[in-house]
Amino acid sequence: MFKVGADFDKVQASRPEFKREREVTFTQPPNPNWKQGDGANDGGASLKKNHVEIDPHEDGRDVSSNYKLLISGIVPRPIALISSKSKDGKTTNLAPFSYSQVINHDPPLFTVGFVGPLEKAKDSLKNLTESGECVINIISEHFVEAANATAINAPYGVSEWDISGLTQAPSSVVQAARVKESIMSIEGKLVETKEFQSRVTPGKKTGVLAIIEGVRFWVREDAINDDKSLVDLKVLKPISRLGGISYGRTTEALEIPRPRF
């Protein structure tokens, strides 16, 4: 993992080249013979390790430590590459958010977490709350660099579409464009927002949760099955967010049937 202070270009050049041809493969689970009551598959090794208790609000602990801990420990995280448009239609925005997840299917609901208060909403949140619309685009391997470029701290009014070189495709229900390069995109309508206050500085607004309903799905034709119910992982090749500046690939998977009582 790259460490702050190191020469990133030098570190990057020393690493193996990206193997584009690497396909998603399925393996057996660690213990194919596991049965109910067996517990962990490591033979009890994890029980010999102790844990460190951390109070997120202990005296002297900086809130940035909680941020670093959470983004390095809660992994991998899906990334919502959100495209939005201002209410007057004059400004477009494209930005990635890894505080994101699907939370329901009837109706299709998604959550996205934004850092900072509504009063000082950055581009994506400002557009989302004022227009009530957005598109959630899923990031795949073939445009990860372009997606990362949209995280730039450009001033409001500067379009990350131009910075990334990604292509706008028309949406059906919302005004914001979807990313043509994305294997899967979701047109969304804002359901509600919830603002949160700091525990360290009472009264200070530190984040906003947005609940978004998916009103249209777009999936590339070579990635969807005949009844439009399954996205092919081997085509999607999703990119996830890890700690620091790290991203993850999905190149290996395993299947375990859901148990029945």
mmCIF file of N, CA, C and O in Angstrom, residues 101-104 108-112 136 186-187 210-214 217:
data_model
loop_
_atom_site.group_PDB
_atom_site.id
_atom_site.type_symbol
_atom_site.label_atom_id
_atom_site.label_comp_id
_atom_site.label_asym_id
_atom_site.label_seq_id
_atom_site.Cartn_x
_atom_site.Cartn_y
_atom_site.Cartn_z
ATOM 1 N N GLN A 101 -24.858 2.317 -0.997
ATOM 2 C CA GLN A 101 -25.311 0.926 -0.952
ATOM 3 C C GLN A 101 -26.758 0.831 -1.442
ATOM 4 O O GLN A 101 -27.523 1.800 -1.358
ATOM 5 N N VAL A 102 -27.155 -0.358 -1.952
ATOM 6 C CA VAL A 102 -28.558 -0.647 -2.230
ATOM 7 C C VAL A 102 -29.160 -1.197 -0.943
ATOM 8 O O VAL A 102 -28.538 -2.003 -0.254
ATOM 9 N N ILE A 103 -30.358 -0.729 -0.576
ATOM 10 C CA ILE A 103 -30.939 -1.138 0.707
ATOM 11 C C ILE A 103 -32.314 -1.801 0.569
ATOM 12 O O ILE A 103 -32.829 -2.327 1.544
ATOM 13 N N ASN A 104 -32.903 -1.772 -0.627
ATOM 14 C CA ASN A 104 -34.220 -2.393 -0.793
ATOM 15 C C ASN A 104 -34.477 -2.613 -2.272
ATOM 16 O O ASN A 104 -33.852 -1.965 -3.124
ATOM 17 N N PRO A 108 -36.971 -0.110 -5.366
ATOM 18 C CA PRO A 108 -35.505 -0.108 -5.381
ATOM 19 C C PRO A 108 -34.975 1.154 -4.701
ATOM 20 O O PRO A 108 -35.247 2.267 -5.157
ATOM 21 N N LEU A 109 -34.274 0.973 -3.598
ATOM 22 C CA LEU A 109 -33.781 2.122 -2.836
ATOM 23 C C LEU A 109 -32.278 2.033 -2.641
ATOM 24 O O LEU A 109 -31.726 0.949 -2.417
ATOM 25 N N PHE A 110 -31.631 3.194 -2.685
ATOM 26 C CA PHE A 110 -30.187 3.296 -2.542
ATOM 27 C C PHE A 110 -29.874 4.400 -1.536
ATOM 28 O O PHE A 110 -30.612 5.376 -1.416
ATOM 29 N N THR A 111 -28.788 4.222 -0.803
ATOM 30 C CA THR A 111 -28.333 5.276 0.104
ATOM 31 C C THR A 111 -26.985 5.797 -0.366
ATOM 32 O O THR A 111 -26.146 5.040 -0.872
ATOM 33 N N VAL A 112 -26.793 7.098 -0.191
ATOM 34 C CA VAL A 112 -25.508 7.733 -0.479
ATOM 35 C C VAL A 112 -25.212 8.698 0.656
ATOM 36 O O VAL A 112 -26.080 9.489 1.054
ATOM 37 N N ILE A 136 -27.027 6.954 -10.768
ATOM 38 C CA ILE A 136 -25.963 6.206 -10.104
ATOM 39 C C ILE A 136 -25.352 5.254 -11.133
ATOM 40 O O ILE A 136 -26.035 4.380 -11.666
ATOM 41 N N ILE A 186 -28.340 3.516 -12.894
ATOM 42 C CA ILE A 186 -29.663 3.595 -12.286
ATOM 43 C C ILE A 186 -30.117 5.045 -12.264
ATOM 44 O O ILE A 186 -29.459 5.898 -11.650
ATOM 45 N N GLU A 187 -31.195 5.344 -12.952
ATOM 46 C CA GLU A 187 -31.789 6.676 -12.842
ATOM 47 C C GLU A 187 -32.508 6.755 -11.503
ATOM 48 O O GLU A 187 -33.244 5.831 -11.125
ATOM 49 N N ALA A 210 -28.618 10.570 1.888
ATOM 50 C CA ALA A 210 -29.659 10.704 0.874
ATOM 51 C C ALA A 210 -30.214 9.317 0.550
ATOM 52 O O ALA A 210 -29.456 8.376 0.349
ATOM 53 N N ILE A 211 -31.533 9.205 0.539
ATOM 54 C CA ILE A 211 -32.202 7.979 0.102
ATOM 55 C C ILE A 211 -32.761 8.245 -1.288
ATOM 56 O O ILE A 211 -33.497 9.216 -1.496
ATOM 57 N N ILE A 212 -32.386 7.396 -2.219
ATOM 58 C CA ILE A 212 -32.719 7.596 -3.629
ATOM 59 C C ILE A 212 -33.467 6.377 -4.156
ATOM 60 O O ILE A 212 -33.046 5.234 -3.931
ATOM 61 N N GLU A 213 -34.575 6.612 -4.850
ATOM 62 C CA GLU A 213 -35.320 5.514 -5.456
ATOM 63 C C GLU A 213 -34.907 5.322 -6.907
ATOM 64 O O GLU A 213 -34.883 6.279 -7.691
ATOM 65 N N GLY A 214 -34.574 4.099 -7.265
ATOM 66 C CA GLY A 214 -34.244 3.791 -8.649
ATOM 67 C C GLY A 214 -35.505 3.682 -9.483
ATOM 68 O O GLY A 214 -36.408 2.900 -9.158
ATOM 69 N N PHE A 217 -33.486 1.254 -14.789
ATOM 70 C CA PHE A 217 -32.195 0.552 -14.817
ATOM 71 C C PHE A 217 -31.708 0.499 -16.266
ATOM 72 O O PHE A 217 -32.501 0.287 -17.188
#
